[in-house]
mmCIF file of C-alpha atoms in Angstrom:
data_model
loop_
_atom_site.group_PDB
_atom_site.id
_atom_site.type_symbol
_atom_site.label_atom_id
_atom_site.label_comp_id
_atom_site.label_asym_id
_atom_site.label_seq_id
_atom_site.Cartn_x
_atom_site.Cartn_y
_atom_site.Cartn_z
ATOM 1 C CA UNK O 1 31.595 -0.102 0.649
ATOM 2 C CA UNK O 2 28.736 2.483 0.811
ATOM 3 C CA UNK O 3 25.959 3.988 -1.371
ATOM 4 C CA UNK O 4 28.332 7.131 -1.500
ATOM 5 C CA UNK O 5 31.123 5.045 -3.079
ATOM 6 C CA UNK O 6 28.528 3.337 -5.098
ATOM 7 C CA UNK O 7 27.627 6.821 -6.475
ATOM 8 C CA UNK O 8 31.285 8.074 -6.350
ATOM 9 C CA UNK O 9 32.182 4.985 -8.647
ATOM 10 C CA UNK O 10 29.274 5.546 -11.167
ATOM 11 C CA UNK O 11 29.484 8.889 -11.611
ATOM 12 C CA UNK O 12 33.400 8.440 -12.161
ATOM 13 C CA UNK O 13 32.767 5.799 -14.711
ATOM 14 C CA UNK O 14 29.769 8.027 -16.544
ATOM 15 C CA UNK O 15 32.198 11.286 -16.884
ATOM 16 C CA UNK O 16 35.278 9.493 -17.360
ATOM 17 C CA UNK O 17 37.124 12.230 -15.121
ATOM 18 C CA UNK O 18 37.627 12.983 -11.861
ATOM 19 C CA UNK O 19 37.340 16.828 -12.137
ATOM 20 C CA UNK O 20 34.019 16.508 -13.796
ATOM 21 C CA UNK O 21 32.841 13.391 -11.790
ATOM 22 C CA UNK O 22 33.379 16.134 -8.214
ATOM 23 C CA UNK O 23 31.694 18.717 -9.813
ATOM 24 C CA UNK O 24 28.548 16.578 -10.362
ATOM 25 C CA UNK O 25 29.026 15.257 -7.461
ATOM 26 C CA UNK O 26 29.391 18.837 -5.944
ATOM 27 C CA UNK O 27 32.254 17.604 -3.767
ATOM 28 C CA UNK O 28 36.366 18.545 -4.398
ATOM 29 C CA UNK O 29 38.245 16.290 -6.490
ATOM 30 C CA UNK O 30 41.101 15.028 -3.863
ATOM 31 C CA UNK O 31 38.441 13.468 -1.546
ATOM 32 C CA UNK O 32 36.418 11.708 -4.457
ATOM 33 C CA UNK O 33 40.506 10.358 -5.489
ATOM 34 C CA UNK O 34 40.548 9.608 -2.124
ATOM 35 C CA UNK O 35 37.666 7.551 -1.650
ATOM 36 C CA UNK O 36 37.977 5.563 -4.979
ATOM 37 C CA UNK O 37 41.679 4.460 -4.287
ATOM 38 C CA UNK O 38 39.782 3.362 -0.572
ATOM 39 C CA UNK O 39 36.946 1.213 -2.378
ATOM 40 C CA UNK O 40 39.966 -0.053 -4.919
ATOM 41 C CA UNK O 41 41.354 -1.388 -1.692
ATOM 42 C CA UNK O 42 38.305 -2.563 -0.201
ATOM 43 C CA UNK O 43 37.742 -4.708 -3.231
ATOM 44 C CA UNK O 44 41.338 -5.882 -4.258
ATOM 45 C CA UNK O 45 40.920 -5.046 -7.356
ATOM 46 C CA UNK O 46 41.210 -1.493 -9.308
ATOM 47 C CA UNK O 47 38.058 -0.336 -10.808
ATOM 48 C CA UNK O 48 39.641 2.501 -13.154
ATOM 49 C CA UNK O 49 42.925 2.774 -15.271
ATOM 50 C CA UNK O 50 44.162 6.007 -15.479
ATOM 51 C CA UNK O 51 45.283 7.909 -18.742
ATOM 52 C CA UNK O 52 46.711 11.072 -19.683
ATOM 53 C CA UNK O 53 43.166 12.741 -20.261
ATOM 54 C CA UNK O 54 41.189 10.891 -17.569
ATOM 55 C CA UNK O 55 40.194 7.313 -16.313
ATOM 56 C CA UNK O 56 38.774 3.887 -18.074
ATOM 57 C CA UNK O 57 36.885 1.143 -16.970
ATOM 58 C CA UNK O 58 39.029 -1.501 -16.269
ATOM 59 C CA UNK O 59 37.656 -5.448 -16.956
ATOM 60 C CA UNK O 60 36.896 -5.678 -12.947
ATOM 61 C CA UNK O 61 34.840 -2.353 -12.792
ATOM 62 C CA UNK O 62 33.061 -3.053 -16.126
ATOM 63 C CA UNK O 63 31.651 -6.014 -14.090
ATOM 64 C CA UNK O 64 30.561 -4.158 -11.412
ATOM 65 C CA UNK O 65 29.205 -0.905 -12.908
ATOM 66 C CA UNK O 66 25.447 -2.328 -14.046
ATOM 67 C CA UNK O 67 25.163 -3.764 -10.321
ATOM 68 C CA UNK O 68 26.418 -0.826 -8.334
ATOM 69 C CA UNK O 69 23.324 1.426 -11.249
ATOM 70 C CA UNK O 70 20.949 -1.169 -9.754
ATOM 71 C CA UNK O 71 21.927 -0.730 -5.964
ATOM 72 C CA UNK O 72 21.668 2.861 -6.277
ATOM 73 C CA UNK O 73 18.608 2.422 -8.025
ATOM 74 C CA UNK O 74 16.804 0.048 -5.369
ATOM 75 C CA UNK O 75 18.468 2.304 -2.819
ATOM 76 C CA UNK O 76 16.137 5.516 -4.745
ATOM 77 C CA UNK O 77 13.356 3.184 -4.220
ATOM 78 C CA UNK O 78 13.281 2.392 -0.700
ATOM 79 C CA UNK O 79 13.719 5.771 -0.047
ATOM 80 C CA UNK O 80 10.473 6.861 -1.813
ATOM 81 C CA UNK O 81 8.675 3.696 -0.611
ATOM 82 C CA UNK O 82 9.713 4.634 3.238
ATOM 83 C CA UNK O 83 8.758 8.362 1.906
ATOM 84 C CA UNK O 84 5.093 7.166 0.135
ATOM 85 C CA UNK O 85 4.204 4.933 3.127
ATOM 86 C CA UNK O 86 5.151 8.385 5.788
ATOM 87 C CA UNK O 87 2.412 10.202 3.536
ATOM 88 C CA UNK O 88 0.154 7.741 2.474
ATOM 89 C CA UNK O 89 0.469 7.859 -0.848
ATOM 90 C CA UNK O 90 1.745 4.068 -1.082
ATOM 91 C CA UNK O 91 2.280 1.297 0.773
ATOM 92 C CA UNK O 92 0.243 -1.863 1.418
ATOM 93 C CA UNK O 93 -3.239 -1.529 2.252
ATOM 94 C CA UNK O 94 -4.550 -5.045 3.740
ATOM 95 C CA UNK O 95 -8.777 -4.501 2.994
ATOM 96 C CA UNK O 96 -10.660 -7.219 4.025
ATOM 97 C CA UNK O 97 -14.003 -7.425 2.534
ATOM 98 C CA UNK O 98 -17.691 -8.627 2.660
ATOM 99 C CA UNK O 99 -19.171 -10.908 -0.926
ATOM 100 C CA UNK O 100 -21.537 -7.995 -1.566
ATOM 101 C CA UNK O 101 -18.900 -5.019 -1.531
ATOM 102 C CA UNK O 102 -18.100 -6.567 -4.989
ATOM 103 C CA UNK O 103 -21.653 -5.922 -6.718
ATOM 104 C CA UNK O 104 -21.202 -2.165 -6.529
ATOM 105 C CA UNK O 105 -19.327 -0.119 -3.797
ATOM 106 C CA UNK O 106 -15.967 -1.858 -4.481
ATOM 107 C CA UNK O 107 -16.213 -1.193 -8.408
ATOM 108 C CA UNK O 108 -16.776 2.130 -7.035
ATOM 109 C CA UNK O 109 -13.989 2.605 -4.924
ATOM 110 C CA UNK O 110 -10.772 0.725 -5.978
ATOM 111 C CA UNK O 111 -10.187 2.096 -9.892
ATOM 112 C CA UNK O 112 -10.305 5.801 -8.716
ATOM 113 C CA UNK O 113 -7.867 4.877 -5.311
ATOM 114 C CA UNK O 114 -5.584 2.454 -8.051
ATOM 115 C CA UNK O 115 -5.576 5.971 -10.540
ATOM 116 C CA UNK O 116 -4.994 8.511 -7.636
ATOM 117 C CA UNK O 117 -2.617 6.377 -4.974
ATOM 118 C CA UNK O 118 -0.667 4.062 -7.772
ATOM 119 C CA UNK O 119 2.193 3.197 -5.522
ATOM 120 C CA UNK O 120 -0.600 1.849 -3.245
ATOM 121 C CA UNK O 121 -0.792 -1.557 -2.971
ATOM 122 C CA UNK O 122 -3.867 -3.391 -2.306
ATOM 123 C CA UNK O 123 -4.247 -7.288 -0.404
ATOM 124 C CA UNK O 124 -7.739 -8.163 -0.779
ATOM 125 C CA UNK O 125 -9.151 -10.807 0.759
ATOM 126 C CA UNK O 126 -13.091 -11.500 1.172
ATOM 127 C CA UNK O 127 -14.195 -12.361 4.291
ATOM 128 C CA UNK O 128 -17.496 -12.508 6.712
ATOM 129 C CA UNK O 129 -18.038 -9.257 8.815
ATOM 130 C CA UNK O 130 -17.374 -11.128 11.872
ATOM 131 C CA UNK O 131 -13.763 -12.656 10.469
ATOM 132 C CA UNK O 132 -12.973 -8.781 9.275
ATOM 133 C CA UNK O 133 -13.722 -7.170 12.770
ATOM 134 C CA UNK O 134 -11.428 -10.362 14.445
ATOM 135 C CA UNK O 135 -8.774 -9.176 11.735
ATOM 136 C CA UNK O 136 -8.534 -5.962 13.022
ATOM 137 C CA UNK O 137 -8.231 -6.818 15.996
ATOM 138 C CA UNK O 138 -5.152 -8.956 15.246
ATOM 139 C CA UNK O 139 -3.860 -6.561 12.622
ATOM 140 C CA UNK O 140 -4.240 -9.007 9.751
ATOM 141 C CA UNK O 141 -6.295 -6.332 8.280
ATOM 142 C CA UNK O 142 -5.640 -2.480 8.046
ATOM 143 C CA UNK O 143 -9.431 -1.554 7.087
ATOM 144 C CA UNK O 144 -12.429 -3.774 5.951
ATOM 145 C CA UNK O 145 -15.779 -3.293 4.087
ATOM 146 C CA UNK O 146 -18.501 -5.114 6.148
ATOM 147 C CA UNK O 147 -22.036 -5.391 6.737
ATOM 148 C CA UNK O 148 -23.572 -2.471 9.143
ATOM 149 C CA UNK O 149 -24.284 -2.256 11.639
ATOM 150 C CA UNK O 150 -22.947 -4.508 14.077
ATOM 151 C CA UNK O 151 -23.588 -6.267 16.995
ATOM 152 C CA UNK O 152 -20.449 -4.871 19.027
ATOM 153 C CA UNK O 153 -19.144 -2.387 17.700
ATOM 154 C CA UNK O 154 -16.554 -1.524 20.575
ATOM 155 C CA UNK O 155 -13.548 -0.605 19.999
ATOM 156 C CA UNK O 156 -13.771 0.150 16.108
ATOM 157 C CA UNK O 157 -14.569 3.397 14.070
ATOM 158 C CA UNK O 158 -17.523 2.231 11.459
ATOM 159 C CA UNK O 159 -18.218 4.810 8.513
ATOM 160 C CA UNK O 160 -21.269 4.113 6.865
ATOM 161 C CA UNK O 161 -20.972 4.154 2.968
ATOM 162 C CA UNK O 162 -23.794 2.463 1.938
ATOM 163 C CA UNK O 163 -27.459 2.406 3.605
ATOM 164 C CA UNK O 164 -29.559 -0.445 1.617
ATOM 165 C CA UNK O 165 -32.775 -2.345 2.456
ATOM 166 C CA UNK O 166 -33.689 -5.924 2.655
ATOM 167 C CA UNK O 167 -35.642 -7.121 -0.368
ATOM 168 C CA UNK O 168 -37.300 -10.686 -0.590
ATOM 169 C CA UNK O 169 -35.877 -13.216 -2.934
ATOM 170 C CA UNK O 170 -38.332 -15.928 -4.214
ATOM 171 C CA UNK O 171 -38.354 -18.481 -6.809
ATOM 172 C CA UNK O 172 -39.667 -17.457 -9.998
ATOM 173 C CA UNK O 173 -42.469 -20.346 -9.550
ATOM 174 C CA UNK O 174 -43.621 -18.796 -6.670
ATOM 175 C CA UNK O 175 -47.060 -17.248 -6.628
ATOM 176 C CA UNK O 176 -45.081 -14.378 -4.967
ATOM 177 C CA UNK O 177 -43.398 -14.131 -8.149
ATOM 178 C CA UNK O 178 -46.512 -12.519 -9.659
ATOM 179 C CA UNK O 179 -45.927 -9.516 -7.353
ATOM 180 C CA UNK O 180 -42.961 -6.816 -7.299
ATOM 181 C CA UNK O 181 -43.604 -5.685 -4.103
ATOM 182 C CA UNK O 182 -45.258 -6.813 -0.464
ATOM 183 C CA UNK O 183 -44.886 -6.289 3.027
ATOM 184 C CA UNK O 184 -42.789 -9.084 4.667
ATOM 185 C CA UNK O 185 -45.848 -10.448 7.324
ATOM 186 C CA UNK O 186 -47.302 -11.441 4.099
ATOM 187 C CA UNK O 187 -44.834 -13.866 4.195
ATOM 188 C CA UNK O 188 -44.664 -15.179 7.318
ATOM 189 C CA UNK O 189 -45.589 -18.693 6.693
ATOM 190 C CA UNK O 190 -43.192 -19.042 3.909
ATOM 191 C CA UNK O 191 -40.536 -21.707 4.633
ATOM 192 C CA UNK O 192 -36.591 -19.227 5.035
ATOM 193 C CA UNK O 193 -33.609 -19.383 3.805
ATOM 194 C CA UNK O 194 -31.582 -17.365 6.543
ATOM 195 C CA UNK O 195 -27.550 -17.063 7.675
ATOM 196 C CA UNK O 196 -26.332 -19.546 10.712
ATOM 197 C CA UNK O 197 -25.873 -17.066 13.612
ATOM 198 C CA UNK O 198 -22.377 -18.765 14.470
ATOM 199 C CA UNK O 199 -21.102 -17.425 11.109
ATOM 200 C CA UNK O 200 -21.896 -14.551 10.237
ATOM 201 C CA UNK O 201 -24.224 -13.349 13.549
ATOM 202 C CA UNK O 202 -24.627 -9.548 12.674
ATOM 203 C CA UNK O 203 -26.124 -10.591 9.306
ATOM 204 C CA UNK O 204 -28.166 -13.624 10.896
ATOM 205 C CA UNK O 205 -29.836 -10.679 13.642
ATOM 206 C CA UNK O 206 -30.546 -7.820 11.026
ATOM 207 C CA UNK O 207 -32.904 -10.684 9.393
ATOM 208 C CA UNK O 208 -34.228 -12.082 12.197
ATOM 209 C CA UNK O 209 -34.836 -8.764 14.046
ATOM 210 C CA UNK O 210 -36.622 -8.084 10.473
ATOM 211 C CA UNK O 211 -38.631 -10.722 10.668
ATOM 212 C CA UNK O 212 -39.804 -9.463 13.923
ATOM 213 C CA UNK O 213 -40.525 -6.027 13.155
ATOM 214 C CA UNK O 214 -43.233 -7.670 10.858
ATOM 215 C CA UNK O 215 -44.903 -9.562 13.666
ATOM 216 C CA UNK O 216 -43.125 -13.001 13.252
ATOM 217 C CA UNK O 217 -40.840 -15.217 13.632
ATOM 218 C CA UNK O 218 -39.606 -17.457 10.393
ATOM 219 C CA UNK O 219 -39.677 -20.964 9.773
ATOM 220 C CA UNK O 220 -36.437 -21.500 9.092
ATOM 221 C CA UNK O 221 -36.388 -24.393 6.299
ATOM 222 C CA UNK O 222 -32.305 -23.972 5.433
ATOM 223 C CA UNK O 223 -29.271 -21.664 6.159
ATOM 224 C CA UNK O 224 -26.399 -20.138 3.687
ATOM 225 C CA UNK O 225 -23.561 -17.826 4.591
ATOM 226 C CA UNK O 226 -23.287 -17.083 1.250
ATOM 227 C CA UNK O 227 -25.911 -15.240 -0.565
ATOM 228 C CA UNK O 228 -24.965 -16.620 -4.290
ATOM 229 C CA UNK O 229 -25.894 -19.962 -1.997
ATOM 230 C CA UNK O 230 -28.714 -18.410 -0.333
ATOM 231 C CA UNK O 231 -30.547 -17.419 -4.110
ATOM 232 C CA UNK O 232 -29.318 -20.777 -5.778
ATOM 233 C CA UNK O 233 -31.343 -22.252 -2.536
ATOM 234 C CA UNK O 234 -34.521 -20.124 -3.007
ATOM 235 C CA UNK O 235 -33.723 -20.961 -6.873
ATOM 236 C CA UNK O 236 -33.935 -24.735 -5.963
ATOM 237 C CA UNK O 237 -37.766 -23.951 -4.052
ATOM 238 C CA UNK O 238 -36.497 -24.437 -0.973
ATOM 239 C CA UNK O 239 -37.963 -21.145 0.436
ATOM 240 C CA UNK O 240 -37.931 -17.535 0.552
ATOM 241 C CA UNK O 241 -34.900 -15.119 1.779
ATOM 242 C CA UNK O 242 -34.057 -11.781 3.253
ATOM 243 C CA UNK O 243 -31.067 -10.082 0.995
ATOM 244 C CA UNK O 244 -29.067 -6.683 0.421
ATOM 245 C CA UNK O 245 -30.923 -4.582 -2.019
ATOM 246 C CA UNK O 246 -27.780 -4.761 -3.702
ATOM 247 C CA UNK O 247 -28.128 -7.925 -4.236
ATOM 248 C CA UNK O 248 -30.376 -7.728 -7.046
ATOM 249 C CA UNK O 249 -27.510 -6.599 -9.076
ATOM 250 C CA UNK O 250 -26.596 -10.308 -9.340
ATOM 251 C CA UNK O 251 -30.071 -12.442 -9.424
ATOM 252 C CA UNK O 252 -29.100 -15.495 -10.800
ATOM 253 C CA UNK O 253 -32.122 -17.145 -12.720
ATOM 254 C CA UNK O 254 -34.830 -18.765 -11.026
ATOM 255 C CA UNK O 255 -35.182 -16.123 -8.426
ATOM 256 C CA UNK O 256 -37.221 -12.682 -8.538
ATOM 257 C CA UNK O 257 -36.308 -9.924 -5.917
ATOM 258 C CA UNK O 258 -39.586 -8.405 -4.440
ATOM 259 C CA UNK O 259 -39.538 -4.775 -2.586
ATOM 260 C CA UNK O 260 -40.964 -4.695 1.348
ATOM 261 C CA UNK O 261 -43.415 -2.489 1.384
ATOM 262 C CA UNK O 262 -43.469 -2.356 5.303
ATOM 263 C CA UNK O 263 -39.734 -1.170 6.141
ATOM 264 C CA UNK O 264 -39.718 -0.050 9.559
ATOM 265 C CA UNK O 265 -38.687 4.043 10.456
ATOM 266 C CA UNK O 266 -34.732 3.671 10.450
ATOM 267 C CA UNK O 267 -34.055 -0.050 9.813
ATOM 268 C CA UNK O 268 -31.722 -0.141 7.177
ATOM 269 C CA UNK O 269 -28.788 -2.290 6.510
ATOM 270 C CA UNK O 270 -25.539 -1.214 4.568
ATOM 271 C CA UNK O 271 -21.897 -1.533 3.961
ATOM 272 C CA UNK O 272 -19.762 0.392 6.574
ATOM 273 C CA UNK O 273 -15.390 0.635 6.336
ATOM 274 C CA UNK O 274 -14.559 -0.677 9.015
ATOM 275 C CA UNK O 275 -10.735 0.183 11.123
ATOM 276 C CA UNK O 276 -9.675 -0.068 14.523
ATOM 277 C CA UNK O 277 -10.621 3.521 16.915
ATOM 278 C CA UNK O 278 -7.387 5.626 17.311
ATOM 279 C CA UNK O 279 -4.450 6.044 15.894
ATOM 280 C CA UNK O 280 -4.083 4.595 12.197
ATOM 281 C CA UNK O 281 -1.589 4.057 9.323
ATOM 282 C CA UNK O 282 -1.450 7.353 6.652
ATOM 283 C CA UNK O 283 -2.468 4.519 3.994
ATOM 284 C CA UNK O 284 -6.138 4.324 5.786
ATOM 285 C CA UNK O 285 -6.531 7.428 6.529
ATOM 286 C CA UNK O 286 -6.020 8.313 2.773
ATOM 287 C CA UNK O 287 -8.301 5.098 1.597
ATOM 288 C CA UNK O 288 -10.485 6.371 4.468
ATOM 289 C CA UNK O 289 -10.816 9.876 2.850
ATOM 290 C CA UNK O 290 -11.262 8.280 -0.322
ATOM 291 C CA UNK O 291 -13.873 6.285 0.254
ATOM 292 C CA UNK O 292 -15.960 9.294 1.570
ATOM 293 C CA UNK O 293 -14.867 11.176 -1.498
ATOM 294 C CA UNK O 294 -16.598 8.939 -3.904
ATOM 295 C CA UNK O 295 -19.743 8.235 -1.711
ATOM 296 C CA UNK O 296 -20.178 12.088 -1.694
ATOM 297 C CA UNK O 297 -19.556 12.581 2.668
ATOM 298 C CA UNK O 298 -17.051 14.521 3.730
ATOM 299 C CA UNK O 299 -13.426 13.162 4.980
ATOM 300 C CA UNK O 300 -13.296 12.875 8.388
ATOM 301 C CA UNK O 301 -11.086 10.537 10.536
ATOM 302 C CA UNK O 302 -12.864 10.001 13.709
ATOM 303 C CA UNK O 303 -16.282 9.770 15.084
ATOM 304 C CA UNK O 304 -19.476 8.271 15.000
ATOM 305 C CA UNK O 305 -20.999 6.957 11.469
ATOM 306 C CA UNK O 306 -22.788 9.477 9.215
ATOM 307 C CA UNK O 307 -26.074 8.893 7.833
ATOM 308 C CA UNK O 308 -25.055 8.554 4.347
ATOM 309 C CA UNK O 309 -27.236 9.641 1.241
ATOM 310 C CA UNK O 310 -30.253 7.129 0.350
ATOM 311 C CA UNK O 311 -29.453 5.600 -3.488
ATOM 312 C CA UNK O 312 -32.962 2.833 -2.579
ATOM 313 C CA UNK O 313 -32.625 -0.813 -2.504
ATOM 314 C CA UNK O 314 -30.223 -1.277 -5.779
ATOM 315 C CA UNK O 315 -26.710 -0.161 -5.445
#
């Protein structure tokens, strides 16, 4: 038994005649006889009674006529799955991303790919920028959305899509608090909050090499990987802390975000999509192109990072 059978024997049972059964099937009538009587044997049982002005469903191919629609049917779809995932336009799409692509680039990004690329199916799973680049590396992921730049970035293609700036989060009882800006060596004997280096080490430099742009090196009082647990900690008065812009999308209460008035020429931090270099699926190169598309850079599928455009410390 075969698909062609399996369409042979529907279209036989839909027309109730083999002369107008061929000609949908654009085929002569003796071979589609042919191959009927041959699945009749196959199955040791006959499918079809014949009469005077065509053929009926006998009891046995009554049972079988809603399963052999539904093979052909799940047949159709692997087809256009095979034929989606070839072009792009479906598939799974494994994205592993960062806590802070959810404030505002991932709201962004996923209902327009969902409304253009529905057969696309998309695994998220959040993850530190460290844990995305290792799974890359071991295909667990197809693309990810982490924290740029990056200590080694060797053997991936990073697109920038967002470029943000630190901001300094202090406890609304703060005498800081007073202020809604100040440069960060104002700070410098504050008690921070900063990110263990083990964890997530890109995010634990940018803040540190920060730091040191200003003049000095910070007291560390506590670290958070987390920076819902990093606020909730400068929340709590335990000290001050270096976060995303974007963060202040999401200031719980207790906490005040104050600008740096003293950025240094070109630091910036940001939110790159990350993939392996070379060769990838069609599915990331069209959530690649995508995510240019919104951000307003043009698709590209290979080279260094552009310099995308400056939307200022809130996402």
């Amino acid at each position: 038994m075969n698909l062609r059978q399996l369409g042979q024997f529907v279209a036989l049972a839909e027309t109730g005649n083999f002369h107008r059964a061929a000609e949908r099937l654009h085929m002569a009538q003796p071979p589609l006889s042919v191959s009927i009587r041959k699945l009749e044997e196959e199955l040791g049982s006959a499918l079809f009674e014949r009469t005077t002005t065509g053929v009926v469903l006998t009891p046995a191919g009554q049972a079988m006529l809603a399963d052999a629609r539904l093979a052909l049917l799940h047949a159709q779809q692997c087809r256009q799955a095979v034929q989606d995932a070839r072009e792009g336009t479906g598939g799974l799409l494994r994205l592993g991303i960062i806590g802070s692509a959810t404030y505002a680039l991932l709201p962004r990004l996923i209902p327009s790919l969902r409304a253009r690329y529905p057969q696309i199916t998309l695994e998220l799973t959040e993850a530190t920028s460290s844990e995305i680049l290792e799974g890359l590396m071991s295909r667990r992921f197809d693309a990810g959305l982490l924290r740029y730049p990056v200590l080694d970035p060797s053997g991936f293609e990073l697109l920038a899509l967002d470029r943000d700036d630190f901001v300094l989060a202090v406890a609304e009882s703060s005498p800081l608090a007073q202020r809604d800006a100040i440069a960060l060596r104002e700070a410098a004997r504050e008690p921070f909050i900063m990110y263990p280096r083990h964890k997530v080490p890109g995010l634990s430099a940018l803040a540190m090499m920060r730091c040191q742009l200003s003049g000095f090196a910070p007291q560390v009082a506590q670290e958070a990987m987390q920076v819902q647990t990093v606020m909730s900690l400068v929340a709590s008065g335990l000290g001050v802390a270096l976060v995303a812009g974007v963060a202040q999308q999401m200031v719980p209460p207790g906490v005040k975000c104050l600008l740096l008035t003293d950025n240094p020429p070109g630091f910036h931090v940001g939110i790159a999509l990350a993939r392996l270099a070379g060769s990838t699926s069609r599915v990331v190169e069209r959530f690649t192109a995508h995510a240019l598309d919104m951000v307003g850079l043009p698709a590209k599928s290979t080279g260094a990072p552009p310099a995308p455009p400056r939307r200022g410390p809130i996402a």
